[in-house]
């Protein structure tokens, strides 16, 4: 019985990490319109993500928290230039 409980707990934790949110830098294309900028924010929230920070000067984009299983869906949008994992840089 304890073995079953342990296995169930491990499987539950694995399921949670499979759908855990990750933080990404989302860069929009340079020619993005105001409409597409707003649509990008709406699409991120519709996919279960959250906009943590917005870039409006120079390049337009966001830092977002997004479920890992939604990365490909967002990356396929026409207004996206690139998406990369937000991570610490070491020099």
N, CA and C atoms as an extended XYZ file, in Angstrom:
273
Properties=species:S:1:pos:R:3:atomname:S:1:resname:S:1:resid:I:1 pbc="F F F"
N         0.825       -1.191        0.000 N   UNK     1
C         0.000        0.000        0.000 CA  UNK     1
C         0.869        1.255        0.000 C   UNK     1
N         1.938        1.254        0.768 N   UNK     2
C         2.820        2.420        0.796 CA  UNK     2
C         3.491        2.626       -0.555 C   UNK     2
N         3.840        1.517       -1.216 N   UNK     3
C         4.472        1.622       -2.531 CA  UNK     3
C         3.523        2.301       -3.521 C   UNK     3
N         2.258        1.931       -3.500 N   UNK     4
C         1.258        2.528       -4.374 CA  UNK     4
C         1.122        4.030       -4.100 C   UNK     4
N         1.117        4.412       -2.854 N   UNK     5
C         1.017        5.828       -2.473 CA  UNK     5
C         2.233        6.598       -2.972 C   UNK     5
N         3.415        6.008       -2.813 N   UNK     6
C         4.645        6.642       -3.275 CA  UNK     6
C         4.626        6.817       -4.786 C   UNK     6
N         4.256        5.788       -5.515 N   UNK     7
C         4.210        5.854       -6.968 CA  UNK     7
C         3.179        6.887       -7.417 C   UNK     7
N         2.034        6.921       -6.788 N   UNK     8
C         0.997        7.898       -7.128 CA  UNK     8
C         1.493        9.322       -6.895 C   UNK     8
N         2.198        9.539       -5.799 N   UNK     9
C         2.734       10.862       -5.492 CA  UNK     9
C         3.766       11.298       -6.531 C   UNK     9
N         4.642       10.394       -6.904 N   UNK    10
C         5.674       10.709       -7.892 CA  UNK    10
C         5.031       11.030       -9.244 C   UNK    10
N         4.055       10.233       -9.647 N   UNK    11
C         3.375       10.487      -10.918 CA  UNK    11
C         2.638       11.824      -10.895 C   UNK    11
N         2.049       12.155       -9.771 N   UNK    12
C         1.374       13.441       -9.634 CA  UNK    12
C         2.329       14.600       -9.770 C   UNK    12
N         3.497       14.497       -9.152 N   UNK    13
C         4.504       15.559       -9.256 CA  UNK    13
C         5.032       15.689      -10.686 C   UNK    13
N         5.221       14.564      -11.352 N   UNK    14
C         5.676       14.604      -12.742 CA  UNK    14
C         4.640       15.272      -13.635 C   UNK    14
N         3.382       15.006      -13.393 N   UNK    15
C         2.317       15.632      -14.176 CA  UNK    15
C         2.301       17.132      -13.954 C   UNK    15
N         2.508       17.567      -12.735 N   UNK    16
C         2.532       19.000      -12.450 CA  UNK    16
C         3.704       19.692      -13.129 C   UNK    16
N         4.861       19.070      -13.117 N   UNK    17
C         6.020       19.694      -13.748 CA  UNK    17
C         5.903       19.665      -15.263 C   UNK    17
N         5.178       18.720      -15.812 N   UNK    18
C         5.003       18.674      -17.260 CA  UNK    18
C         4.198       19.874      -17.748 C   UNK    18
N         3.327       20.390      -16.921 N   UNK    19
C         2.497       21.519      -17.314 CA  UNK    19
C         2.807       22.776      -16.506 C   UNK    19
N         3.972       22.832      -15.918 N   UNK    20
C         4.356       23.990      -15.117 CA  UNK    20
C         4.628       25.181      -16.029 C   UNK    20
N         4.419       26.349      -15.491 N   UNK    21
C         4.687       27.565      -16.250 CA  UNK    21
C         6.185       27.831      -16.282 C   UNK    21
N         6.637       28.318      -17.423 N   UNK    22
C         8.015       28.751      -17.589 CA  UNK    22
C         7.990       30.210      -18.008 C   UNK    22
N         9.108       30.891      -17.807 N   UNK    23
C         9.200       32.301      -18.164 CA  UNK    23
C         9.943       32.432      -19.486 C   UNK    23
N         9.360       33.217      -20.393 N   UNK    24
C         9.913       33.394      -21.727 CA  UNK    24
C        10.020       34.876      -22.081 C   UNK    24
N        10.963       35.173      -22.969 N   UNK    25
C        11.051       36.484      -23.596 CA  UNK    25
C        10.380       36.326      -24.955 C   UNK    25
N         9.377       37.138      -25.214 N   UNK    26
C         8.626       37.081      -26.464 CA  UNK    26
C         8.906       38.377      -27.220 C   UNK    26
N         9.566       38.272      -28.372 N   UNK    27
C         9.856       39.445      -29.205 CA  UNK    27
C         8.890       39.461      -30.377 C   UNK    27
N         8.272       40.608      -30.593 N   UNK    28
C         7.354       40.770      -31.711 CA  UNK    28
C         8.117       41.307      -32.919 C   UNK    28
N         7.568       41.057      -34.109 N   UNK    29
C         8.201       41.559      -35.327 CA  UNK    29
C         8.248       43.081      -35.302 C   UNK    29
N         9.246       43.653      -35.942 N   UNK    30
C         9.428       45.110      -35.936 CA  UNK    30
C         8.250       45.844      -36.558 C   UNK    30
N         7.565       45.200      -37.488 N   UNK    31
C         6.455       45.838      -38.195 CA  UNK    31
C         5.103       45.593      -37.519 C   UNK    31
N         5.120       45.134      -36.275 N   UNK    32
C         3.867       44.791      -35.587 CA  UNK    32
C         2.990       46.037      -35.412 C   UNK    32
N         1.705       45.866      -35.714 N   UNK    33
C         0.753       46.966      -35.560 CA  UNK    33
C         0.274       47.047      -34.111 C   UNK    33
N        -0.378       48.129      -33.777 N   UNK    34
C        -0.947       48.292      -32.438 CA  UNK    34
C        -1.986       47.210      -32.172 C   UNK    34
N        -2.745       46.861      -33.214 N   UNK    35
C        -3.751       45.800      -33.087 CA  UNK    35
C        -3.096       44.458      -32.759 C   UNK    35
N        -2.026       44.126      -33.489 N   UNK    36
C        -1.342       42.856      -33.239 CA  UNK    36
C        -0.668       42.837      -31.872 C   UNK    36
N        -0.179       43.990      -31.428 N   UNK    37
C         0.421       44.086      -30.094 CA  UNK    37
C        -0.626       43.724      -29.033 C   UNK    37
N        -1.821       44.291      -29.166 N   UNK    38
C        -2.911       43.980      -28.233 CA  UNK    38
C        -3.348       42.532      -28.362 C   UNK    38
N        -3.389       42.020      -29.605 N   UNK    39
C        -3.775       40.622      -29.830 CA  UNK    39
C        -2.763       39.672      -29.183 C   UNK    39
N        -1.491       40.026      -29.242 N   UNK    40
C        -0.457       39.194      -28.625 CA  UNK    40
C        -0.707       39.054      -27.127 C   UNK    40
N        -0.998       40.170      -26.469 N   UNK    41
C        -1.279       40.131      -25.027 CA  UNK    41
C        -2.508       39.262      -24.738 C   UNK    41
N        -3.555       39.425      -25.538 N   UNK    42
C        -4.781       38.641      -25.360 CA  UNK    42
C        -4.503       37.162      -25.596 C   UNK    42
N        -3.742       36.842      -26.650 N   UNK    43
C        -3.423       35.443      -26.954 CA  UNK    43
C        -2.627       34.789      -25.824 C   UNK    43
N        -1.691       35.521      -25.250 N   UNK    44
C        -0.894       34.990      -24.134 CA  UNK    44
C        -1.807       34.630      -22.964 C   UNK    44
N        -2.720       35.508      -22.638 N   UNK    45
C        -3.637       35.255      -21.521 CA  UNK    45
C        -4.612       34.126      -21.842 C   UNK    45
N        -5.065       34.045      -23.100 N   UNK    46
C        -5.973       32.968      -23.522 CA  UNK    46
C        -5.298       31.605      -23.407 C   UNK    46
N        -3.997       31.570      -23.647 N   UNK    47
C        -3.241       30.314      -23.553 CA  UNK    47
C        -2.885       29.948      -22.113 C   UNK    47
N        -3.353       30.735      -21.165 N   UNK    48
C        -3.079       30.440      -19.760 CA  UNK    48
C        -1.841       31.128      -19.229 C   UNK    48
N        -1.285       32.057      -20.001 N   UNK    49
C        -0.080       32.757      -19.591 CA  UNK    49
C        -0.389       34.077      -18.923 C   UNK    49
N         0.676       34.736      -18.517 N   UNK    50
C         0.550       36.032      -17.849 CA  UNK    50
C         1.687       36.923      -18.323 C   UNK    50
N         1.348       38.150      -18.719 N   UNK    51
C         2.364       39.125      -19.124 CA  UNK    51
C         2.970       39.711      -17.851 C   UNK    51
N         4.280       39.522      -17.681 N   UNK    52
C         4.971       40.005      -16.494 CA  UNK    52
C         5.595       41.376      -16.709 C   UNK    52
N         6.002       41.656      -17.955 N   UNK    53
C         6.643       42.932      -18.274 CA  UNK    53
C         6.452       43.195      -19.763 C   UNK    53
N         6.291       44.453      -20.128 N   UNK    54
C         6.121       44.842      -21.528 CA  UNK    54
C         7.282       45.712      -21.984 C   UNK    54
N         7.765       45.438      -23.209 N   UNK    55
C         8.773       46.278      -23.854 CA  UNK    55
C         8.055       47.078      -24.933 C   UNK    55
N         8.166       48.404      -24.875 N   UNK    56
C         7.500       49.238      -25.882 CA  UNK    56
C         8.465       50.152      -26.611 C   UNK    56
N         9.590       50.478      -25.982 N   UNK    57
C        10.581       51.348      -26.612 CA  UNK    57
C        11.577       50.482      -27.372 C   UNK    57
N        11.911       50.896      -28.579 N   UNK    58
C        12.821       50.074      -29.381 CA  UNK    58
C        12.086       48.841      -29.871 C   UNK    58
N        12.539       47.679      -29.483 N   UNK    59
C        11.852       46.438      -29.832 CA  UNK    59
C        10.607       46.286      -28.975 C   UNK    59
N         9.575       45.704      -29.568 N   UNK    60
C         8.347       45.469      -28.820 CA  UNK    60
C         8.275       44.001      -28.437 C   UNK    60
N         7.844       43.754      -27.205 N   UNK    61
C         7.729       42.379      -26.744 CA  UNK    61
C         7.339       42.311      -25.292 C   UNK    61
N         7.471       41.121      -24.740 N   UNK    62
C         7.023       40.862      -23.378 CA  UNK    62
C         7.948       39.872      -22.691 C   UNK    62
N         7.903       39.893      -21.379 N   UNK    63
C         8.370       38.766      -20.580 CA  UNK    63
C         7.096       38.138      -20.058 C   UNK    63
N         6.941       36.833      -20.312 N   UNK    64
C         5.691       36.167      -19.968 CA  UNK    64
C         5.937       34.902      -19.177 C   UNK    64
N         4.939       34.536      -18.400 N   UNK    65
C         4.881       33.231      -17.761 CA  UNK    65
C         3.864       32.451      -18.569 C   UNK    65
N         4.259       31.281      -19.074 N   UNK    66
C         3.411       30.526      -19.994 CA  UNK    66
C         3.565       29.034      -19.732 C   UNK    66
N         2.456       28.283      -19.749 N   UNK    67
C         2.583       26.822      -19.620 CA  UNK    67
C         3.460       26.277      -20.758 C   UNK    67
N         4.373       25.385      -20.430 N   UNK    68
C         5.310       24.846      -21.414 CA  UNK    68
C         4.605       24.211      -22.599 C   UNK    68
N         3.442       23.611      -22.359 N   UNK    69
C         2.742       22.935      -23.450 CA  UNK    69
C         2.073       23.915      -24.413 C   UNK    69
N         2.137       25.223      -24.143 N   UNK    70
C         1.556       26.241      -25.024 CA  UNK    70
C         2.621       27.018      -25.808 C   UNK    70
N         3.875       26.688      -25.596 N   UNK    71
C         4.985       27.387      -26.256 CA  UNK    71
C         4.834       27.352      -27.779 C   UNK    71
N         4.627       26.187      -28.340 N   UNK    72
C         4.520       26.022      -29.793 CA  UNK    72
C         3.345       26.775      -30.388 C   UNK    72
N         2.241       26.812      -29.653 N   UNK    73
C         1.055       27.525      -30.129 CA  UNK    73
C         1.346       29.011      -30.267 C   UNK    73
N         2.001       29.588      -29.280 N   UNK    74
C         2.326       31.012      -29.329 CA  UNK    74
C         3.397       31.282      -30.385 C   UNK    74
N         4.369       30.417      -30.490 N   UNK    75
C         5.475       30.599      -31.434 CA  UNK    75
C         4.994       30.581      -32.890 C   UNK    75
N         3.865       29.949      -33.154 N   UNK    76
C         3.334       29.842      -34.516 CA  UNK    76
C         2.588       31.096      -34.980 C   UNK    76
N         2.366       32.041      -34.105 N   UNK    77
C         1.622       33.257      -34.463 CA  UNK    77
C         2.441       34.123      -35.424 C   UNK    77
N         1.756       34.777      -36.361 N   UNK    78
C         2.419       35.587      -37.396 CA  UNK    78
C         3.181       36.780      -36.849 C   UNK    78
N         2.740       37.340      -35.753 N   UNK    79
C         3.352       38.558      -35.224 CA  UNK    79
C         4.588       38.294      -34.360 C   UNK    79
N         4.921       37.028      -34.120 N   UNK    80
C         6.071       36.654      -33.279 CA  UNK    80
C         7.357       36.653      -34.096 C   UNK    80
N         8.388       37.336      -33.595 N   UNK    81
C         9.714       37.273      -34.205 CA  UNK    81
C        10.468       36.078      -33.628 C   UNK    81
N        10.566       36.020      -32.287 N   UNK    82
C        11.173       34.855      -31.637 CA  UNK    82
C        10.710       34.769      -30.193 C   UNK    82
N        10.847       33.574      -29.642 N   UNK    83
C        10.587       33.325      -28.220 CA  UNK    83
C        11.767       32.528      -27.696 C   UNK    83
N        12.263       32.929      -26.533 N   UNK    84
C        13.339       32.154      -25.903 CA  UNK    84
C        13.106       32.127      -24.405 C   UNK    84
N        13.640       31.097      -23.799 N   UNK    85
C        13.511       30.965      -22.349 CA  UNK    85
C        14.238       32.101      -21.654 C   UNK    85
N        13.610       32.694      -20.668 N   UNK    86
C        14.236       33.738      -19.865 CA  UNK    86
C        15.175       33.037      -18.890 C   UNK    86
N        16.444       33.343      -18.993 N   UNK    87
C        17.412       32.675      -18.139 CA  UNK    87
C        18.539       33.626      -17.764 C   UNK    87
N        19.256       33.251      -16.755 N   UNK    88
C        20.377       34.050      -16.275 CA  UNK    88
C        21.538       33.938      -17.259 C   UNK    88
N        22.187       35.070      -17.544 N   UNK    89
C        23.314       35.104      -18.452 CA  UNK    89
C        24.598       35.188      -17.653 C   UNK    89
N        25.572       34.359      -18.010 N   UNK    90
C        26.883       34.368      -17.344 CA  UNK    90
C        27.938       34.839      -18.316 C   UNK    90
N        28.748       35.770      -17.876 N   UNK    91
C        29.827       36.287      -18.728 CA  UNK    91
C        31.158       35.813      -18.212 C   UNK    91
